[in-house]
XYZ file of C-alpha atoms in Angstrom:
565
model
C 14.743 2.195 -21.654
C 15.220 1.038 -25.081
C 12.633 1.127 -28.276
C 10.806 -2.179 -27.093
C 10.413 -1.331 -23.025
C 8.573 1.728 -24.187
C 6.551 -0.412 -26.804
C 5.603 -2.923 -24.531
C 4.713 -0.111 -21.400
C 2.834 1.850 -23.717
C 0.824 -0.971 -25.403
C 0.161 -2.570 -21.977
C -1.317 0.627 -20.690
C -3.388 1.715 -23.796
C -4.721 -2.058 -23.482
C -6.491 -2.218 -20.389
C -7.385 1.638 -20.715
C -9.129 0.794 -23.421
C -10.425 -2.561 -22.354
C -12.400 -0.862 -19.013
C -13.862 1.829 -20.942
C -15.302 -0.884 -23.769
C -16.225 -3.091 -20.992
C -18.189 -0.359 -19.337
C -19.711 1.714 -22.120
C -23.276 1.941 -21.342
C -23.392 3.104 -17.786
C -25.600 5.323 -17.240
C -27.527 4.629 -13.781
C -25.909 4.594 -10.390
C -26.822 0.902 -10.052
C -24.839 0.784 -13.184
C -22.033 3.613 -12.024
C -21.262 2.574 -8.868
C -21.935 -1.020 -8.411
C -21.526 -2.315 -11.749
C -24.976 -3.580 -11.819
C -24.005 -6.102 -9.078
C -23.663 -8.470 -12.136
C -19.332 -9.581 -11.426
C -18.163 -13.088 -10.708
C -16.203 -14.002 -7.522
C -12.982 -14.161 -9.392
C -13.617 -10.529 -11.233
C -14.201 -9.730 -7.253
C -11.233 -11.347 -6.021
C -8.704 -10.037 -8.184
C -10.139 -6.356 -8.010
C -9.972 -6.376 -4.503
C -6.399 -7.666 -4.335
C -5.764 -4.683 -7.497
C -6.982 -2.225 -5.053
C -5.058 -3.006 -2.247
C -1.452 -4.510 -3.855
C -0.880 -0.507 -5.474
C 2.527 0.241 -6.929
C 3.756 1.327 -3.829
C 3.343 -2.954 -2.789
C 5.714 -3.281 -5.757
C 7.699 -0.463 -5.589
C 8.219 -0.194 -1.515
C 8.202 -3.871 -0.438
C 11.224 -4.829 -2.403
C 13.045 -1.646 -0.939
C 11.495 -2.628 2.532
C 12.814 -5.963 2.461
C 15.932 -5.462 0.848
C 16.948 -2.507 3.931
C 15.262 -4.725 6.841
C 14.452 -8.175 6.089
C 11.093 -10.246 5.702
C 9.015 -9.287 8.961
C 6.955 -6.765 7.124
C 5.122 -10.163 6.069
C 3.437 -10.219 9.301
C 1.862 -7.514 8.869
C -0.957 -9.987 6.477
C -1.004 -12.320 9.289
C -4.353 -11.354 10.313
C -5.938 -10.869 6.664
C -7.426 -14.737 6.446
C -9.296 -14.476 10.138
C -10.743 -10.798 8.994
C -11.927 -12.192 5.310
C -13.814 -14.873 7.370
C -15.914 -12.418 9.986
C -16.291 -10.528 6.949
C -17.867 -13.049 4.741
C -20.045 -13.927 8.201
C -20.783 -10.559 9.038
C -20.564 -7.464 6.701
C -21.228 -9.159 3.274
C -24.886 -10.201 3.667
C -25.660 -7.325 5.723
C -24.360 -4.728 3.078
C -25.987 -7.006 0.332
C -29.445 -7.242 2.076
C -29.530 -3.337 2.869
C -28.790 -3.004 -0.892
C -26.428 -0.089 -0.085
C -24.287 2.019 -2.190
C -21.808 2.856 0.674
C -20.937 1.090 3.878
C -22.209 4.747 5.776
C -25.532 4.559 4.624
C -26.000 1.083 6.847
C -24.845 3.695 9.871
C -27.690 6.327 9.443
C -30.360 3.735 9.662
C -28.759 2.189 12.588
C -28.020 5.364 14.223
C -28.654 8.494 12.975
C -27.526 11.210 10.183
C -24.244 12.849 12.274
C -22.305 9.370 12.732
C -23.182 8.416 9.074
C -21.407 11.706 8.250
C -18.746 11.614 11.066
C -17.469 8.033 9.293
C -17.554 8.658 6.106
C -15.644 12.332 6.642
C -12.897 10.219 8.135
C -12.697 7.772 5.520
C -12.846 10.682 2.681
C -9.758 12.615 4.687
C -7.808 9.278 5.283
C -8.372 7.942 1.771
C -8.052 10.916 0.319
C -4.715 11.274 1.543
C -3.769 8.034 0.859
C -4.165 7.870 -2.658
C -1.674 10.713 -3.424
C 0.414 8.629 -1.977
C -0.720 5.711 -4.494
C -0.356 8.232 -7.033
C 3.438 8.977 -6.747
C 4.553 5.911 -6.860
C 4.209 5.092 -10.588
C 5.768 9.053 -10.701
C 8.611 7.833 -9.677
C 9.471 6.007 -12.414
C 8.685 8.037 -15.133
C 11.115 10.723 -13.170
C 13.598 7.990 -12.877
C 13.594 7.015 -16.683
C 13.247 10.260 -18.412
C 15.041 12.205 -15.476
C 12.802 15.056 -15.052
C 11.367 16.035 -11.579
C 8.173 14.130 -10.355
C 6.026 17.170 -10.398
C 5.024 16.505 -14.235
C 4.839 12.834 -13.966
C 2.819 12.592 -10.788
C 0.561 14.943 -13.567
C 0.360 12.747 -16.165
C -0.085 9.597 -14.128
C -3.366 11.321 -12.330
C -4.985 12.399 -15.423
C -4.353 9.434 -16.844
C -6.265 7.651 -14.266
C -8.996 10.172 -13.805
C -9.786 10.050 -17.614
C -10.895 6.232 -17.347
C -12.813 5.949 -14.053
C -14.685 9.305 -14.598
C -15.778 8.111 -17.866
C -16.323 4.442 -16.965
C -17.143 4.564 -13.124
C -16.749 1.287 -11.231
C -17.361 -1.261 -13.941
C -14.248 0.079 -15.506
C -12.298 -0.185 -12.345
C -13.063 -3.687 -12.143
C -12.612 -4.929 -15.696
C -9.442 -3.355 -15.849
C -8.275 -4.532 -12.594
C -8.766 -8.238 -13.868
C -6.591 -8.001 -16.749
C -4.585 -5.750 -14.978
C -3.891 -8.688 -11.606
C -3.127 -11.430 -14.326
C -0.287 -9.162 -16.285
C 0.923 -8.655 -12.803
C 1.148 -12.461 -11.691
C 2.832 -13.436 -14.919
C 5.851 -10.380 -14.506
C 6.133 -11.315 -10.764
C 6.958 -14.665 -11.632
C 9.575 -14.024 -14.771
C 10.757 -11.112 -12.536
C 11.851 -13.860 -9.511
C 13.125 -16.097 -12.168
C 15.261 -13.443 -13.739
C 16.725 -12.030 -10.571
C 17.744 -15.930 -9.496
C 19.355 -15.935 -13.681
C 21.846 -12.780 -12.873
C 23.140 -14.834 -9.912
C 26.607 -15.161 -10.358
C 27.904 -19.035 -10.465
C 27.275 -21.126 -8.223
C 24.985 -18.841 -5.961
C 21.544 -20.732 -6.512
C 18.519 -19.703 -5.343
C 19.226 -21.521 -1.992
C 22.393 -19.967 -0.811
C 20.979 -16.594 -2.355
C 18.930 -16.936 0.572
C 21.487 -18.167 2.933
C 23.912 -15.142 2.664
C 20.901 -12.768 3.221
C 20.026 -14.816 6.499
C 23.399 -14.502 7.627
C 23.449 -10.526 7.410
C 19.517 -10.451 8.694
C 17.604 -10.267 6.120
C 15.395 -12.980 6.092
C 13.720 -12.363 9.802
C 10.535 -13.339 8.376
C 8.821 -14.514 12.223
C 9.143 -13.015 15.552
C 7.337 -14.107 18.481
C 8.358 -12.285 20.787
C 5.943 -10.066 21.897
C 6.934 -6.235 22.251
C 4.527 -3.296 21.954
C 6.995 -1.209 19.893
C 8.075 -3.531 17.580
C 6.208 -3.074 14.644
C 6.294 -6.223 12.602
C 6.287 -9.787 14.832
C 3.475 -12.041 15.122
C 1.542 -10.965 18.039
C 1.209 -7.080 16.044
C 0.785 -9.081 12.872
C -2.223 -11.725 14.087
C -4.349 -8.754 16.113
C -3.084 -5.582 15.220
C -3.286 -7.012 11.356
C -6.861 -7.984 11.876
C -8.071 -4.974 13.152
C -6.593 -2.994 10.293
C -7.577 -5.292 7.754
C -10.920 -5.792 9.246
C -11.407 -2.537 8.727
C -10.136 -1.790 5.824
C -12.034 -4.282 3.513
C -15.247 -4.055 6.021
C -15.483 -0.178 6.450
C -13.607 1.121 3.535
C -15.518 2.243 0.699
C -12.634 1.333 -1.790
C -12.828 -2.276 -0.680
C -16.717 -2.922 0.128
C -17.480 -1.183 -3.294
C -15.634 -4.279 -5.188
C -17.921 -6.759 -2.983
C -20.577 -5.154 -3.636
C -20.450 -5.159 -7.487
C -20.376 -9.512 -6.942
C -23.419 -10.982 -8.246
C -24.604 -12.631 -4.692
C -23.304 -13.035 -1.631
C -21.831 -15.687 -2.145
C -19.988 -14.335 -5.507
C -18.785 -12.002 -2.828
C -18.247 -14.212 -0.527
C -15.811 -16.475 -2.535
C -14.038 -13.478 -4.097
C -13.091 -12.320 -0.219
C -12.135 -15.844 1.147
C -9.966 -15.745 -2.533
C -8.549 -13.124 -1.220
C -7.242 -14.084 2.006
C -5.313 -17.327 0.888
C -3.508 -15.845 -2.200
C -2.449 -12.302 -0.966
C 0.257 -13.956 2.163
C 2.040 -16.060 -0.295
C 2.061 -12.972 -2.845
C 3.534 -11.043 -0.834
C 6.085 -13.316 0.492
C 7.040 -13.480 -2.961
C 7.160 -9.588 -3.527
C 9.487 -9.284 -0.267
C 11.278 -12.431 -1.326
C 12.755 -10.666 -4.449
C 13.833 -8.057 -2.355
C 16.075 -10.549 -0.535
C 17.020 -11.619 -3.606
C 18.143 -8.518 -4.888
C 20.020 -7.655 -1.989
C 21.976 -11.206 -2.426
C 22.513 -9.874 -6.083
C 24.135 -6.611 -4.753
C 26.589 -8.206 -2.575
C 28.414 -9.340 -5.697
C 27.355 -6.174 -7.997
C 28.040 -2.905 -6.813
C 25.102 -1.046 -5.748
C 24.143 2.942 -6.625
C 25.604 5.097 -4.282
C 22.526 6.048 -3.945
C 19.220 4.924 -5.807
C 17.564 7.782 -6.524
C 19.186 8.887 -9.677
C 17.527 12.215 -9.855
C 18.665 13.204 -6.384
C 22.252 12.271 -6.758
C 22.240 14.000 -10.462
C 21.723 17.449 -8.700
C 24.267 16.428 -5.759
C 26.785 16.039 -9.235
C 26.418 19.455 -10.602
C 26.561 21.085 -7.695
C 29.630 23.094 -5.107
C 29.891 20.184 -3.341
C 30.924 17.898 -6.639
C 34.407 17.133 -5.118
C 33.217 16.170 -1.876
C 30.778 13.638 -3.620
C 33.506 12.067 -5.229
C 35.419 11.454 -1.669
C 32.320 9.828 -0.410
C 32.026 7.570 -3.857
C 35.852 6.679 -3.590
C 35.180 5.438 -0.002
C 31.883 3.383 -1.286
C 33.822 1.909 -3.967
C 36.785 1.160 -1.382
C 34.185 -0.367 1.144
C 32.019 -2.341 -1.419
C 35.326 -4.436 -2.708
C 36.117 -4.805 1.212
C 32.509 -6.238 1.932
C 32.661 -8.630 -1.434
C 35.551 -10.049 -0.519
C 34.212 -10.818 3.328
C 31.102 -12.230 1.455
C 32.613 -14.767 -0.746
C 34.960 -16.179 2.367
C 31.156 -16.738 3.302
C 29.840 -18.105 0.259
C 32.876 -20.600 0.303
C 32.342 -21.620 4.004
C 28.412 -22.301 3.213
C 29.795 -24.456 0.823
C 32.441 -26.508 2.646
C 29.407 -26.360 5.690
C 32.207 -24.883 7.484
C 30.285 -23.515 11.200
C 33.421 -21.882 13.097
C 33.925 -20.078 9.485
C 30.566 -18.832 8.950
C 29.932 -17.541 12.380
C 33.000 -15.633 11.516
C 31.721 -14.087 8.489
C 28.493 -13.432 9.726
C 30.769 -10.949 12.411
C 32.460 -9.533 9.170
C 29.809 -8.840 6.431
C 27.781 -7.711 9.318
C 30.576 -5.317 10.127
C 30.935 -4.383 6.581
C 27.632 -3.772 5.115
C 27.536 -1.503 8.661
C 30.627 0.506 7.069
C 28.246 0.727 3.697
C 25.688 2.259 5.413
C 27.826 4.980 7.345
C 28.850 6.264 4.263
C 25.432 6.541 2.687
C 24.447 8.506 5.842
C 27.557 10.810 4.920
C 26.233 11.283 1.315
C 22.721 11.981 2.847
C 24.117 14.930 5.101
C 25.762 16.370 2.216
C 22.870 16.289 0.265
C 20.914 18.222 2.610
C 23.922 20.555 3.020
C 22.934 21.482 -0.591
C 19.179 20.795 -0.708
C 17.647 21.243 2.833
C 14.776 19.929 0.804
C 16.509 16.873 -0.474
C 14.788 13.413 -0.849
C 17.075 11.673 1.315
C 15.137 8.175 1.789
C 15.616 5.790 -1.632
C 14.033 2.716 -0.250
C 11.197 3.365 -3.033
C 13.686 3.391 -5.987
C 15.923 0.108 -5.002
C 13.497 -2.493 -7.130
C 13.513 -0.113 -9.851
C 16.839 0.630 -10.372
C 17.672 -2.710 -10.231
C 15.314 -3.615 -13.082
C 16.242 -0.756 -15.817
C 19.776 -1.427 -15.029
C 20.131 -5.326 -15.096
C 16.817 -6.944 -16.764
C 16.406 -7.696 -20.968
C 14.915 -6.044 -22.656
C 10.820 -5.971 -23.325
C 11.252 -7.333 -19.702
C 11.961 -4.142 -18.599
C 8.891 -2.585 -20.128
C 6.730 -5.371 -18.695
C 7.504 -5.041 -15.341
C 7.257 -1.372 -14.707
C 3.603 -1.433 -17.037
C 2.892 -3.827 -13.696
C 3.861 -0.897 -11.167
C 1.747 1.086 -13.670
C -0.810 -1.182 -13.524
C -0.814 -1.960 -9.899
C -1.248 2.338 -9.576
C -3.756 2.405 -11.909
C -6.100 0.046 -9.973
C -5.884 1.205 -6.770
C -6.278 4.725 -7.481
C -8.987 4.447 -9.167
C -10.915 2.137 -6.657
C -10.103 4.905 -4.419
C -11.295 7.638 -6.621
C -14.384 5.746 -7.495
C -15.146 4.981 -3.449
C -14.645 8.962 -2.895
C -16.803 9.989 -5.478
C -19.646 7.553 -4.722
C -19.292 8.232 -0.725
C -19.256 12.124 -2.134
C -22.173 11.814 -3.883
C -24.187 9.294 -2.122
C -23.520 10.351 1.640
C -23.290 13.902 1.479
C -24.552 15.654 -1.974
C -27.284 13.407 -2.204
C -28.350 12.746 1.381
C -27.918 16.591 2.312
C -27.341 18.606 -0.675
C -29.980 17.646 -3.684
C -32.339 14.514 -2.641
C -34.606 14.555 -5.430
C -32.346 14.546 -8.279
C -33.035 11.780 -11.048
C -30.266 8.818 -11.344
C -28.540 11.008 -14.821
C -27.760 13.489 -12.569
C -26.048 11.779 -9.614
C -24.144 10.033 -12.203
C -22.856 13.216 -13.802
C -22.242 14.553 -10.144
C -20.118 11.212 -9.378
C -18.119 11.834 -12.490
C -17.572 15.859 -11.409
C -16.867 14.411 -8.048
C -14.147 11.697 -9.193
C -12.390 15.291 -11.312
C -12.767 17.054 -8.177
C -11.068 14.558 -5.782
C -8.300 13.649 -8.298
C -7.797 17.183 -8.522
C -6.933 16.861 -4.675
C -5.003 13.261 -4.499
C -2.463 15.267 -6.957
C -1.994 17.977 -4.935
C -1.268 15.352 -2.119
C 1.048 13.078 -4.129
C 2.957 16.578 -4.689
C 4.043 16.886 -1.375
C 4.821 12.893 -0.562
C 8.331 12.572 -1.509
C 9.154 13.644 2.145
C 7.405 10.848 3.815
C 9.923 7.864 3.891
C 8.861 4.251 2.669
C 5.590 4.287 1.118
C 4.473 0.619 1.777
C 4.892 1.865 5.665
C 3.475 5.149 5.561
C -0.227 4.540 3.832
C -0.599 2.035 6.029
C 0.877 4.152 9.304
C -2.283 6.813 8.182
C -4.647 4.083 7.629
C -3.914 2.686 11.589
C -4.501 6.921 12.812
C -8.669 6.018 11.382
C -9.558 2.695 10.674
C -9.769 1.501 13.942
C -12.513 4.310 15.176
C -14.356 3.274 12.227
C -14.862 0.215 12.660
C -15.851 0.314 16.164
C -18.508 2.619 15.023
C -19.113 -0.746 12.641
C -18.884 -3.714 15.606
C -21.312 -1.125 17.734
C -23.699 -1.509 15.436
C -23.516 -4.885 14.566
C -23.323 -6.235 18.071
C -24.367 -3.436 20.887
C -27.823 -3.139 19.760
C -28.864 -0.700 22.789
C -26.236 1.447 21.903
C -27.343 4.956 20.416
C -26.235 7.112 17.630
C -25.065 9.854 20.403
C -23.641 7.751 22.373
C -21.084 6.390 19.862
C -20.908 9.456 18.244
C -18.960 10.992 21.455
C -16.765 7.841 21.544
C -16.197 8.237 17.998
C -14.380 11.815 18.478
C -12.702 11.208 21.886
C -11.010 7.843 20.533
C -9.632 9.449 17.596
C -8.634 11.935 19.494
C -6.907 9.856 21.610
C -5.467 7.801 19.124
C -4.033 10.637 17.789
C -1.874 11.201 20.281
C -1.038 8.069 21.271
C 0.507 7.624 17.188
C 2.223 11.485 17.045
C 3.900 10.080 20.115
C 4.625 6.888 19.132
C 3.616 5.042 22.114
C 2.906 1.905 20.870
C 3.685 0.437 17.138
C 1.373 1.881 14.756
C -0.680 -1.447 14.332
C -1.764 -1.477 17.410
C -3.316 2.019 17.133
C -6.430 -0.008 15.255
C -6.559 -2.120 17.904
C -7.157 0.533 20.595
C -8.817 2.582 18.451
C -11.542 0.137 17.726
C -11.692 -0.900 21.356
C -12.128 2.783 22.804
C -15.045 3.271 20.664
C -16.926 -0.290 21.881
C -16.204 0.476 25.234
C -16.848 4.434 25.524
C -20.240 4.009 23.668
C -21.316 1.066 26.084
C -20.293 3.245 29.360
C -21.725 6.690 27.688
C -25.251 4.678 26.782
C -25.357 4.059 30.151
C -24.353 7.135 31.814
C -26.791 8.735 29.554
C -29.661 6.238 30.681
C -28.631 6.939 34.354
C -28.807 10.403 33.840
C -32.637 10.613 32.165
C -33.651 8.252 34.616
C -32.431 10.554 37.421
C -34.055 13.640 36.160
């Protein structure tokens, strides 16, 4: 990057650091330290709940995502606008009228102390996991810029986020996560504009689009209805709702930004907010994937994107053989260009016998492309069984320090930054407080005065930041990371948030009795997901289901049972 990128990335950063921790000196209490005195306005709500769930990986992976398989991962929101609305009817005013800290504590009063701890150890071991993944995306592109392996950046990028929530708690999360969602608005938008710029002549925005739909790219609906397929309608609608549902309804690191809103209905409106921006966001995100893709079709693409991976591949025995496999790329990419302006041309003479042609030969083509990438990825494991052979997560970024201006550059990768920022820290914030809160101070030390649990929050958040970097060290193995938080999210949320609709709705239902269901559906859903039975958004669906129905039959075997004796 040159003298300005770094300028602009380092300013950005040391400006909203600095802007949470002035915005939230002075909090001392838990009231203050974990709900930010309940004192924010819906739009402070809004966009910190859309910071905590858009992380880097959205900007990082989705590009990637849509650039190797199309659009359909949009579906996946499908469901978000029906969840924000039971929300808003259901969880917010109960939550608000309990005046809870954490969504467990609602769970021991309806139930009892075992499935308020059951829950809230699931959430803890699935968000804890989860945001070492958060926290190695950003590490990516330091590694990527300076070259150097993403041990010491996923280091820096951690403490760097611990430092701000431990010292501001959530108020600081939140502050920062407004500036930090209108920095990230503003770059999406240049960022679409720019990649539309580099076009060469006469490829517009609209038959940009066009030559990705003809090689399948821009699959953004399916209706058909198939159990395995993971992105279409049908998985998007109900699967999408239950994950979502539970996610901002039973997830500490989304019900602790409605909880800091002033009112319900602050809360309320910052939810429903929510729900109509975050589709079209997305479909922007995914739609400069698309767009890059159409860019790459008349600009040779990396070999491979990951920089530091091929690097090593370069000064290693097997040098020579990389060259072969480059020769052939370079061979096959002037082979597919040429195929793909006969297209362009026939799009624009609206020549059909012509363009069903090409569709047959770019198809054929960028098929050829990808056999030889699978080549390179066997020889890199022939010299690295440990090798990071998936480079879906550096495809955005590559294309944006190689063919952006200048101060642009440095703008959008302070939003990955950015994006990282906020949602790790949510996440270390809603660990510490469900830490503190549901275990230390429910089990461990209940008659400690408010300075204390704050001080134990902020050893807490050290303590499980301590832990999401360990995790992030060991995530460069997982594939797409857009996919794969959300694949771990699908194994839990949905047996959480049956424990949630039990309580809500099944009022005879006990704490026992949904405390069995609780284990065996996870337990089952567990197996049904290493197995891969169904498409992983489903796995909420069942999950949540099991649990309803279980507790309802066990309640009742269990009333049978002391009637009987």
């Amino acid at each position: 990057m040159s003298a300005i990128d770094w300028m602009v990335l380092l300013g950005t950063l040391l400006l909203i650091v600095g802007y949470g921790v002035y915005k939230s000196r002075g909090a001392q209490s838990m009231q203050a330290y974990l709900l930010g005195n309940q004192s924010l306005p819906w739009y402070t709500v809004c966009l910190s709940v859309m910071a905590t769930q858009a992380s880097a990986i959205t900007f990082l992976s989705a590009p990637g995502l849509a650039y190797s398989s199309g659009m359909s991962f949009v579906q996946f929101y499908f469901g978000l606008p029906l969840a924000m609305i039971v929300l808003c009817i259901t969880f917010v005013p109960i939550f608000h009228r309990l005046k809870v800290y954490t969504a467990y504590e609602y769970l021991e009063q309806r139930f009892d102390l075992k499935t308020r701890a059951l829950t809230a150890f699931l959430f803890l071991v699935q968000r804890g996991l989860s945001t070492g993944i958060t926290i190695y995306a950003p590490s990516i592109i330091l590694s990527t810029i300076l070259n150097i392996d993403t041990t010491y950046t996923t280091l820096f990028i951690g403490g760097l986020v611990i430092f701000y929530t431990v010292y501001g708690g959530t108020k600081a999360v939140s502050y920062t996560q407004l500036l930090q969602m209108s920095i990230i608005f503003c770059g999406l938008f240049a960022a679409g504009i720019m990649v539309v710029h580099l076009l060469p002549n006469g490829v517009g925005f609209g038959k940009a689009i066009a030559i990705a739909g003809k090689m399948g790219r821009t699959n953004a609906i399916d209706f058909h209805f198939d159990w395995n397929n993971q992105y279409n309608v049908w998985s998007g609608l109900i699967g999408g709702f239950f994950l979502q549902l539970s996610y901002f309804g039973t997830d500490q690191s989304q019900v602790g930004r409605y909880l800091t809103g002033a009112s319900v209905g602050q809360s309320r409106l910052g939810l429903l907010m929510n729900g109509l921006v975050k589709i079209p966001m997305q479909f922007l995100i995914l739609l400069i994937g698309i767009l890059v893709f159409t860019f790459y079709q008349y600009h040779k693409a990396p070999l491979f994107f990951n920089s530091y991976e091929l690097n090593k591949l370069q000064e290693s025995p097997y040098k020579a053989e990389l060259q072969q496999v480059q020769s052939a790329y370079d061979q096959s990419f002037e082979s597919k260009k040429l195929e793909v302006e006969k297209l362009d041309r026939a799009l624009a003479n609206h020549d059909q016998p012509t363009i069903d042609q090409q569709r047959i030969a770019v198809t054929k083509a960028d098929n050829e492309s990808k056999k030889i990438r699978e080549d390179l990825k066997e020889l890199m494991l022939k010299n690295d069984k440990k090798a990071s052979t998936n480079d879906n997560n550096y495809i955005f970024l590559s294309f944006v320090t190689q063919y952006l201006p200048k101060g642009l550059i440095g703008l959008l990768i302070a939003i990955i930054f950015l994006a990282s920022m906020g949602s790790t820290a949510s996440a270390l914030n809603s660990l510490a407080s469900t830490s503190v809160v549901d275990i230390y101070k429910r089990l461990l030390n209940k008659n400690a005065n408010d300075q204390q649990y704050v001080k134990a929050s902020r050893w807490a958040t050290i303590g499980w930041g301590s832990v999401c970097i360990l995790m992030a060290l060991y995530t460069s193995k997982i594939g797409n990371l857009i996919e794969a938080v959300n694949i771990l999210g699908s194994y839990i949320y949905g047996t959480i948030l049956g424990v949630f609709l039990v309580a809500f709705y099944l009022k005879k239902v006990g704490g026992r009795a949904v405390f069995i269901a609780a284990i065996l559906a996870e337990a089952m859903v567990c197996i049904l997901g290493f197995n891969e039975v169904v498409a992983y958004l489903w796995l909420n669906v069942i999950g949540c289901l099991l649990v309803v129905v279980m507790a309802y039959l066990i309640q009742i075997a269990m009333k049978e049972k002391s009637t009987i004796g």
